[in-house]
Amino acid sequence: MPNYLPQKSKRRMSNYVPLRLEDYDISPNNGFLPSEPPLQRLSDPYYEPWEHIMDRFNQYLLAHHIRRLVREMPVLDTSKLTSPAEFQRAFTILSFIAHAFVWGRNGAASEPASEFLPPSVSIPWVSAAEYLQLNPVVCCAAVCHWNWQILDPNAKDPMDIDNLGTLYTFSGSMDESWFYLVTTAMEAKSARGINAILDAIIGVEEDNPSRVTRALNEIAHSLRDANNLLERMYERCDPYVFYWKIREFLAGWENMAEAGLPYGVLYEGVDDTDTFSLDNWQSLIRRFRKYAGGSAAQTPLLQAFDIALGIKHYPTGEKGLQSSVDDARNRLQRRGVPEPPTANSYLVRMRDYMPGGHRRFLEDLASTCRIREYVLLACSDAFLQAGDEKDDRVVMRQAYNECVGLMKSFRDKHIMIVTRYIIAQAKNSPPSLVTSVAPVSSHIIPRSAHDQALARSSSTHPPGGRLGGDSLPADPTMYPQTNTTHASQPSSSSSAHIDRKNARLARKVDEGSVVRGTGGTDAIQFLKQVRNETANTKI
């Protein structure tokens, strides 16, 4: 059988060691989901204060008790957690508690989002996140990967979406459960595709186009399942309920000035927050953290398919960087390896919101997988234009292009969902649920000692507003976004303000304004560029 790889590639790949999913905490049967259903309770009674809140989580949130209960909760450590499954549960329930605390507002429309997260949550949450090697904020892993249960273990397909349930939701609604379960089922169904990616890599190693084609057909099967599941989002998740009742709880604290968190959130008890100087408010502001919220970009599944198919994504706003097929092939023939592209920084940064093993898998896959390069080199210009339909190289190219087409179709569907569930809803007036509200002071429970000291100390007021008070500087340009964990110092030159009492992520957006996703991006611009880059990958 002819070898389609240049000599340099053959030498480099001769030392290839096959990737094993188990080495990256990936299940051969469930993909990026755990092999077994997530725990439904931590066994050690030490953690009953957490479990007590989760036992009636929706009731407490509805009755406006979450902030009080969290402040009364003891500071527990994670030393008694004994397995990855226990750390996953701890991270998940602390994520729900933390976001309910920040965004829950105790049900008062006039109460702002909380800029402070008490030590009872922040300390163990950060500890669990460090063990799992991801950021302490709600993410796809928390609400989808580690938040499901099987309803009937004896079902023909236990992981079918109609046989799955969620453990927790913020709203207590079927809509929110369905929103999570579509992703959960997608992850389970796509395990077949993840295994096929590794098989395709071996096919490239063997210079076996037939094996590569079979693997690509398996990948296509998984992508068809993913497309079908995404289309089912409309069945049981209402756009109105999602936008106005669910979405805000999934937001993080990055690019959220318009939602009432211009500085981010301070994790009390972490990062030496007990030693800041009241004489210099900047010493405290620098310790605020800014994290993106839950986002589809945080699932390693889509990034794995992108890497496998050689789909490159570039910085948002940059166009025309995708090389032509001829240029890509010529470069490969000359050098044997592709030139590393400039990556989309948002997608790369979203890997910090994935468990460590999954992030490492993507990194190792990117350094190993050369499926697209193999197809490019195997198919000459003559075959690209008109080839023998029975030739194994032509069949392989067709299988590859089908996978790319299915990825584009998936992203088309995703854009449609974002348009219907977010963009269209943002153009409507908010629901009139509250006709009158009590003064803010009657709802706010005193914070920690140093928070109260801030409120009393005139020397700690940031320019343009009181930290922890009713208003804060509003201009998002005052807070330069960096790749660091913590917030940047705001500018002292602006006098712009926002009404933090009424600032919300779920709100009517002015015509022409940017509608941000929970990850903090310009949702439509980002998704359209990703979709177009996918389409341009076709050979």
XYZ file of C-alpha atoms in Angstrom:
539
model
C 0.000 0.000 0.000
C 1.434 3.421 -0.891
C 2.550 5.733 1.860
C 0.995 9.188 1.685
C 3.106 10.774 4.404
C 6.345 12.685 3.765
C 9.542 11.205 5.159
C 9.793 13.756 7.968
C 6.332 12.822 9.213
C 7.150 9.123 9.061
C 10.241 9.596 11.192
C 8.394 11.752 13.700
C 5.445 9.383 14.006
C 7.484 6.202 14.287
C 7.771 6.846 18.042
C 4.037 7.331 18.459
C 2.586 5.908 21.677
C -1.212 5.408 21.490
C -3.268 7.563 23.830
C -5.334 5.713 26.428
C -8.568 7.313 27.544
C -8.213 5.906 31.052
C -5.026 7.939 31.531
C -7.080 11.115 31.227
C -10.085 10.191 33.392
C -12.154 9.607 30.257
C -14.611 6.718 30.160
C -14.554 4.457 27.076
C -18.313 4.028 27.556
C -19.438 7.469 28.764
C -16.788 9.703 27.246
C -16.107 12.768 29.383
C -18.787 11.736 31.867
C -17.844 9.532 34.837
C -18.097 5.794 34.238
C -20.542 5.547 37.143
C -23.393 7.928 38.014
C -22.314 10.819 40.259
C -22.696 10.419 44.005
C -25.973 11.645 45.461
C -24.584 12.332 48.933
C -21.277 12.661 50.718
C -21.077 9.789 53.178
C -19.102 11.539 55.938
C -21.462 13.304 58.415
C -18.855 16.065 58.595
C -20.294 17.463 55.359
C -23.926 17.484 56.518
C -24.011 21.320 56.617
C -23.538 21.313 52.825
C -25.947 18.440 52.299
C -28.529 20.091 54.539
C -28.727 23.040 52.166
C -28.869 20.791 49.106
C -31.675 18.694 50.610
C -34.004 21.675 50.185
C -31.956 23.794 47.828
C -34.780 25.000 45.608
C -37.060 25.706 48.557
C -34.366 27.687 50.360
C -33.570 29.656 47.233
C -37.245 30.384 46.580
C -37.782 31.419 50.208
C -34.755 33.747 50.096
C -32.821 31.822 52.781
C -29.622 30.949 50.905
C -27.516 33.929 51.933
C -28.470 33.576 55.579
C -27.781 29.826 55.605
C -24.430 30.223 53.891
C -23.294 32.855 56.377
C -24.295 30.542 59.215
C -22.562 27.532 57.682
C -19.236 26.433 59.258
C -16.020 26.547 57.272
C -15.287 22.912 56.392
C -12.148 21.629 54.752
C -11.855 18.976 52.069
C -9.497 16.630 53.902
C -12.257 14.102 54.568
C -13.108 13.693 50.863
C -11.674 10.328 49.858
C -12.192 9.858 46.113
C -12.466 11.795 42.830
C -16.227 11.147 42.892
C -16.499 12.831 46.302
C -14.470 15.822 45.132
C -16.710 16.071 42.071
C -19.821 16.107 44.229
C -18.311 18.620 46.626
C -17.376 20.911 43.751
C -20.825 20.590 42.193
C -22.869 21.347 45.295
C -20.565 24.189 46.332
C -20.939 25.613 42.818
C -24.722 25.633 43.174
C -24.528 27.157 46.646
C -21.994 29.811 45.583
C -23.901 30.956 42.494
C -27.168 30.983 44.415
C -25.454 33.228 46.960
C -23.988 35.619 44.389
C -26.949 35.856 42.014
C -29.853 34.826 44.252
C -30.436 38.363 45.613
C -32.682 36.905 48.307
C -35.557 37.431 45.901
C -35.491 41.212 46.244
C -35.350 42.901 42.857
C -33.625 45.883 44.452
C -30.852 43.847 46.067
C -27.648 43.686 44.039
C -25.600 40.652 43.205
C -23.132 39.853 45.955
C -19.540 40.915 45.375
C -18.425 38.844 48.356
C -18.427 35.067 48.776
C -18.182 33.968 52.439
C -15.347 31.702 53.612
C -17.809 28.883 54.334
C -18.100 28.434 50.571
C -15.013 30.048 49.085
C -12.385 28.113 51.063
C -13.619 24.536 50.414
C -14.698 25.436 46.853
C -11.230 26.655 45.939
C -9.723 23.573 47.579
C -11.947 21.174 45.614
C -11.235 23.088 42.427
C -7.501 22.775 42.980
C -7.849 19.011 43.422
C -9.873 18.742 40.193
C -7.583 21.264 38.464
C -10.231 23.711 37.279
C -11.462 27.180 38.195
C -13.829 27.631 41.166
C -16.931 28.783 39.294
C -19.963 27.092 37.748
C -18.830 25.255 34.624
C -20.040 22.593 32.234
C -18.532 19.853 34.399
C -20.470 21.005 37.471
C -23.932 21.235 35.908
C -23.717 18.563 33.177
C -20.888 16.070 33.761
C -21.351 15.554 37.512
C -25.041 16.373 37.932
C -26.999 13.448 36.484
C -28.677 10.235 37.542
C -30.033 7.178 35.748
C -33.769 6.728 36.232
C -34.028 3.062 35.234
C -30.749 1.078 35.476
C -32.390 -1.807 33.590
C -33.357 0.286 30.571
C -32.147 -0.867 27.157
C -29.975 2.245 26.933
C -29.448 3.597 30.469
C -27.747 6.737 29.113
C -30.588 7.669 26.763
C -31.688 11.242 27.445
C -35.209 10.082 28.335
C -33.728 7.856 31.043
C -31.661 10.582 32.686
C -32.459 13.108 35.380
C -30.542 15.936 37.012
C -29.568 16.026 40.664
C -29.892 19.787 41.057
C -31.147 22.890 39.301
C -31.335 26.527 40.382
C -34.900 27.075 39.248
C -36.426 23.716 40.117
C -37.843 23.643 36.587
C -38.055 20.912 33.982
C -36.671 23.442 31.506
C -33.393 23.754 33.375
C -33.042 19.993 33.817
C -33.583 19.469 30.097
C -31.058 22.177 29.258
C -28.368 20.270 31.191
C -29.448 16.803 30.081
C -29.124 17.584 26.372
C -25.413 18.158 26.958
C -25.097 15.199 29.329
C -26.672 12.794 26.829
C -24.561 14.267 24.054
C -21.399 13.529 26.028
C -22.473 9.926 26.621
C -23.469 9.284 23.000
C -20.225 10.784 21.731
C -17.995 8.324 23.580
C -18.147 6.316 20.370
C -16.624 9.244 18.508
C -13.846 9.792 21.053
C -12.799 6.153 20.709
C -12.944 6.532 16.932
C -10.574 9.505 17.035
C -7.915 7.335 18.639
C -8.574 4.607 16.090
C -8.188 7.109 13.244
C -4.821 8.196 14.637
C -3.682 4.580 14.582
C -4.945 4.317 11.012
C -2.756 7.277 10.079
C 0.186 5.627 11.839
C -0.387 2.463 9.842
C -0.881 4.463 6.642
C -4.194 2.664 6.310
C -6.812 4.882 4.607
C -9.498 2.206 4.983
C -9.077 2.207 8.758
C -9.074 6.006 8.836
C -12.280 6.005 6.800
C -13.995 3.552 9.149
C -13.006 5.711 12.093
C -14.268 8.862 10.372
C -17.585 7.134 9.758
C -17.799 6.404 13.481
C -17.033 10.043 14.250
C -19.783 11.060 11.827
C -22.208 8.737 13.622
C -21.446 10.497 16.925
C -21.826 13.904 15.326
C -25.220 12.947 13.901
C -26.296 11.890 17.399
C -25.052 15.221 18.762
C -26.969 17.143 16.101
C -30.152 15.192 16.812
C -29.868 15.783 20.552
C -29.216 19.494 20.128
C -32.381 19.800 18.041
C -34.321 18.328 20.952
C -33.492 21.359 23.113
C -36.765 22.942 21.968
C -38.864 20.050 23.279
C -38.752 20.844 26.985
C -36.735 24.014 27.505
C -38.722 27.191 26.945
C -36.677 30.223 25.748
C -38.534 32.600 28.076
C -37.879 30.424 31.122
C -34.240 29.948 30.184
C -33.446 33.624 29.670
C -35.380 35.142 32.550
C -35.249 32.359 35.172
C -32.166 30.207 34.572
C -29.424 31.943 32.638
C -28.301 34.456 35.259
C -27.385 31.724 37.731
C -24.985 30.231 35.166
C -23.093 33.496 34.699
C -19.639 34.021 36.109
C -18.030 37.270 37.200
C -16.036 38.280 34.155
C -17.286 41.105 31.890
C -20.284 41.381 34.203
C -20.228 45.087 35.068
C -23.645 45.509 33.445
C -24.987 42.695 35.634
C -23.734 44.337 38.812
C -20.243 42.855 39.258
C -17.776 45.337 37.744
C -14.938 44.154 39.964
C -15.746 40.451 40.000
C -16.219 38.560 43.265
C -14.024 38.476 46.342
C -13.458 34.978 47.726
C -13.273 35.771 51.426
C -10.742 33.789 53.406
C -8.744 33.065 50.242
C -5.808 35.073 48.844
C -5.069 36.695 52.219
C -8.269 38.721 52.160
C -8.069 39.068 55.923
C -4.859 41.122 55.751
C -5.796 43.908 53.327
C -5.272 47.528 54.326
C -8.348 49.661 54.923
C -6.205 52.676 54.090
C -5.892 51.580 50.481
C -8.978 50.167 48.778
C -6.895 49.113 45.753
C -5.258 46.426 47.904
C -8.655 44.791 48.195
C -9.864 45.393 44.645
C -6.842 43.563 43.242
C -7.949 40.429 45.087
C -11.318 40.195 43.380
C -11.575 37.271 40.976
C -13.027 37.321 37.482
C -14.118 34.014 35.988
C -16.262 33.227 32.978
C -19.512 31.415 33.677
C -20.843 28.153 32.287
C -20.359 27.856 28.536
C -20.657 25.227 25.831
C -17.022 26.024 25.029
C -16.109 24.306 28.292
C -17.043 20.843 27.114
C -13.914 19.032 25.932
C -16.080 17.114 23.457
C -16.374 19.841 20.829
C -12.753 20.843 21.198
C -11.717 17.198 20.779
C -13.660 16.951 17.513
C -12.154 20.243 16.359
C -8.653 18.964 17.045
C -9.335 15.593 15.428
C -10.625 17.187 12.229
C -7.964 19.894 12.150
C -10.514 22.705 12.510
C -8.592 25.832 13.480
C -10.132 28.755 15.319
C -8.539 32.177 15.357
C -8.855 35.266 17.561
C -12.370 36.660 17.444
C -12.640 39.320 14.779
C -9.750 38.076 12.651
C -10.837 36.662 9.308
C -9.257 35.016 6.303
C -6.496 33.232 8.171
C -7.489 29.749 7.049
C -5.038 28.547 4.386
C -6.369 27.261 1.101
C -6.328 23.534 0.540
C -3.488 23.884 -1.979
C -1.389 26.022 0.369
C -1.944 23.633 3.256
C -0.954 20.631 1.163
C 2.134 22.329 -0.245
C 3.263 23.309 3.226
C 2.834 19.760 4.454
C 4.736 18.319 1.502
C 7.635 20.698 2.086
C 7.892 20.463 5.864
C 5.899 17.438 6.932
C 4.058 19.291 9.700
C 1.551 22.133 9.689
C 2.425 25.612 10.894
C 0.971 26.236 14.351
C -1.889 28.702 13.992
C -2.757 31.585 16.265
C -5.404 30.079 18.503
C -8.678 31.600 19.651
C -7.683 32.709 23.137
C -11.206 32.292 24.517
C -11.409 28.634 23.503
C -7.936 27.933 24.868
C -8.795 29.734 28.104
C -11.975 27.679 28.464
C -9.771 24.639 29.043
C -9.052 26.052 32.498
C -12.718 25.339 33.242
C -12.292 21.635 32.431
C -10.988 18.917 34.771
C -7.233 18.549 34.537
C -7.286 15.141 32.855
C -9.598 16.341 30.098
C -7.458 19.418 29.501
C -4.328 17.277 29.187
C -6.123 14.995 26.746
C -6.832 17.920 24.446
C -3.227 19.060 24.671
C -1.831 15.592 23.903
C -4.386 15.038 21.171
C -3.339 18.285 19.500
C 0.286 17.190 19.489
C -0.554 13.733 18.141
C -3.517 13.907 15.780
C -2.784 14.496 12.087
C -5.953 13.192 10.427
C -6.576 16.249 8.264
C -2.958 16.398 7.170
C -3.116 12.758 6.191
C -6.242 13.291 4.080
C -4.700 16.353 2.437
C -1.548 14.485 1.476
C -3.430 11.406 0.323
C -5.681 13.353 -2.040
C -3.894 15.098 -4.877
C -5.449 17.951 -6.812
C -6.741 15.487 -9.384
C -8.638 13.606 -6.702
C -9.984 16.805 -5.197
C -11.499 17.779 -8.524
C -12.632 14.446 -9.921
C -11.499 11.087 -8.697
C -12.511 7.462 -8.864
C -15.384 7.097 -6.429
C -14.135 3.630 -5.543
C -10.614 4.753 -4.687
C -10.019 4.440 -0.940
C -8.505 7.920 -0.863
C -11.589 9.499 -2.379
C -13.831 7.606 0.040
C -11.666 8.766 2.939
C -11.910 12.381 1.795
C -15.698 12.072 1.529
C -15.898 10.656 5.051
C -13.728 13.480 6.351
C -15.832 16.140 4.644
C -18.999 14.585 6.022
C -17.602 15.016 9.545
C -16.743 18.655 8.850
C -20.219 19.212 7.419
C -21.822 17.730 10.526
C -19.694 19.991 12.739
C -20.878 22.991 10.733
C -24.465 21.790 11.015
C -24.067 21.502 14.783
C -22.793 25.067 14.976
C -25.627 26.306 12.781
C -28.056 24.758 15.243
C -26.172 26.270 18.171
C -26.435 29.748 16.622
C -30.169 29.239 16.124
C -30.579 28.263 19.776
C -28.587 31.255 21.016
C -30.614 33.536 18.741
C -33.934 32.172 19.985
C -33.053 31.675 23.655
C -30.912 34.770 24.250
C -30.887 37.359 21.465
C -34.657 37.333 20.823
C -35.443 37.298 24.549
C -33.055 40.186 25.211
C -35.079 42.348 22.823
C -38.265 41.850 24.827
C -39.318 43.705 27.936
C -38.570 41.929 31.216
C -41.432 40.212 33.047
C -43.269 42.405 35.507
C -43.026 40.183 38.538
C -42.390 42.754 41.257
C -44.660 45.758 41.626
C -42.948 47.126 44.718
C -39.867 46.301 46.724
C -38.742 47.074 50.211
C -35.643 49.195 50.780
C -32.403 47.388 50.159
C -31.277 47.718 53.730
C -34.190 45.621 54.950
C -33.026 42.681 52.876
C -29.263 42.789 53.176
C -27.754 40.729 55.948
C -24.500 42.184 57.334
C -21.403 40.768 55.728
C -18.130 39.925 57.357
C -16.322 42.291 59.724
C -13.969 43.676 57.131
C -16.842 44.150 54.668
C -18.693 46.227 57.255
C -15.531 48.159 57.928
C -15.338 48.995 54.255
C -18.852 50.349 54.331
C -17.955 52.622 57.273
C -14.578 53.790 56.038
C -14.629 56.813 53.731
C -10.957 56.216 52.924
C -11.767 53.003 51.131
C -14.367 54.355 48.682
C -13.298 53.718 45.113
C -13.689 56.715 42.796
C -17.238 57.031 41.555
C -18.903 54.819 44.139
C -18.763 53.020 47.437
C -17.391 49.489 47.416
C -20.187 47.248 48.583
C -22.676 50.081 48.408
C -25.500 50.931 46.050
C -23.470 52.007 43.029
C -20.121 51.293 41.418
C -18.266 52.571 38.345
C -20.055 51.248 35.303
C -17.897 51.760 32.240
C -16.668 48.255 31.277
C -13.579 49.817 29.687
C -12.485 50.781 33.185
C -11.699 47.153 33.887
C -9.097 45.927 31.378
C -9.518 42.223 30.767
C -6.432 40.120 31.233
C -5.736 36.408 31.330
C -5.105 36.554 35.051
C -7.411 35.212 37.703
C -7.961 38.435 39.563
C -9.555 41.740 38.655
C -7.632 44.642 37.240
C -7.592 47.950 39.076
C -10.330 50.257 37.825
C -9.521 53.632 36.388
C -9.923 56.634 38.644
C -10.760 58.966 35.790
C -14.321 57.867 35.103
C -17.383 59.077 36.928
C -19.762 56.662 35.209
C -22.075 54.748 37.490
C -24.379 51.794 37.329
C -27.399 51.118 39.447
C -26.295 47.859 41.023
C -29.732 47.328 42.555
C -31.271 46.915 39.102
C -28.287 45.555 37.182
C -28.981 42.063 35.898
C -27.760 39.703 33.237
C -31.389 38.934 32.328
C -32.619 42.272 31.038
C -33.887 44.005 27.937
C -30.919 45.052 25.797
C -30.902 48.237 23.758
C -30.908 47.897 19.978
C -27.362 47.492 18.715
C -25.938 46.583 22.126
C -23.781 43.515 22.611
C -25.560 40.510 24.084
C -23.015 38.560 26.100
C -23.068 34.865 26.765
C -22.636 33.540 30.289
C -18.971 33.068 29.382
C -18.678 36.829 28.896
C -18.238 36.875 25.096
C -20.183 38.616 22.344
C -22.246 35.485 21.783
C -23.259 35.786 18.125
C -20.005 37.214 16.779
C -18.035 34.427 18.435
C -20.345 31.612 17.308
C -20.602 32.819 13.721
C -16.849 33.012 13.362
C -16.429 29.511 14.820
C -19.083 28.232 12.389
C -17.416 29.873 9.374
C -13.981 28.556 10.332
C -15.486 25.082 10.548
C -16.982 25.364 7.051
C -13.652 26.548 5.621
C -11.945 23.344 6.782
C -13.654 21.209 4.139
C -11.244 19.611 1.655
